[in-house]
Amino acid sequence: MNHILDQNIPANEFIKAIYSVDNNQKIVLYHALDMLVERHIDYLNDYLDLYLEKALNETHESTKRCVSRTIYHQLKNNKNLYNKEQKQQIVHTMFDWIILPSAVATRVNAIHILYFLVDQEDWIKEQLIALIEQNLLLQEPSFLSRGRKILKLLHQQKS
C-alpha cells in the first residue's frame, strides 16, 4: 500500500497489475487495494467503471470480501459516489453474493452496502428486509448481528 502511494501509481495501473499476476498474488493485491481505499477513500474515484467491471465479476471468496469491504467504505463515505448504472450493478451483485454461497464477511458487507443503496429502487428495501428476515435463523453470529442492526434501521426508515 505504501509503495503504491509513494510511487503515485494511479488506480487504473494498479488494477491492471492485479490482473497480470497469478491468483494467489491477485488476492494479496486486492487486500492491499482494500486497505488503501479504506485509508485513502478517493483512490479509485477516477476509475470506478474499470474497478466495478473487474471487481464485481470476482468469484474467489477472499477477493469478494475485499471488494465488498472496498465498496462498503466508499459508500459509507459518500453514498453518491457511484452513478445510477454503477449502483444497479452493485445492487445486483450484492444480492447475488448474499443469496449464493459466499463467506459470511462478504454477506455481512453486502447487506450493509444494500442498506446504503435502498433509496435507489423501490424494491431494494423490501427485498433486503425479506432476505435478512429469512436468513436470521440460519446464519452465523456476525450476520445475525449486522442483519438485526440493518433491519432496525430499515424499519425506522419505513415508518
Coordinates of N, CA and C in Angstrom, one line a residue, residues 1-11 13-14 36 43:
M1 N 0.8 -1.2 0.0 CA 0.0 0.0 0.0 C 0.9 1.3 0.0
N2 N 1.9 1.3 0.9 CA 2.7 2.4 0.9 C 3.5 2.6 -0.4
H3 N 3.9 1.5 -1.0 CA 4.7 1.6 -2.2 C 3.8 2.2 -3.3
I4 N 2.5 1.8 -3.4 CA 1.6 2.4 -4.4 C 1.5 3.9 -4.2
L5 N 1.4 4.3 -2.9 CA 1.3 5.7 -2.7 C 2.6 6.5 -2.9
D6 N 3.7 5.9 -2.5 CA 5.0 6.5 -2.6 C 5.3 6.7 -4.1
Q7 N 4.9 5.7 -4.9 CA 5.2 5.8 -6.4 C 4.2 6.5 -7.2
N8 N 3.1 7.0 -6.5 CA 2.0 7.6 -7.2 C 1.4 6.8 -8.3
I9 N 1.2 5.5 -8.0 CA 0.7 4.6 -9.0 C -0.8 4.9 -9.1
P10 N -1.3 5.3 -10.3 CA -2.8 5.5 -10.4 C -3.6 4.2 -10.3
A11 N -4.8 4.3 -9.9 CA -5.7 3.2 -9.7 C -5.8 2.3 -11.0
E13 N -3.6 1.7 -13.2 CA -2.4 0.9 -13.4 C -2.4 -0.2 -12.3
F14 N -2.8 0.1 -11.1 CA -2.8 -0.9 -10.1 C -3.8 -2.0 -10.4
L36 N -5.9 0.2 1.1 CA -5.6 1.5 0.5 C -6.8 2.4 0.4
Y43 N -9.1 7.0 -3.8 CA -8.1 6.4 -4.6 C -8.7 5.9 -5.9

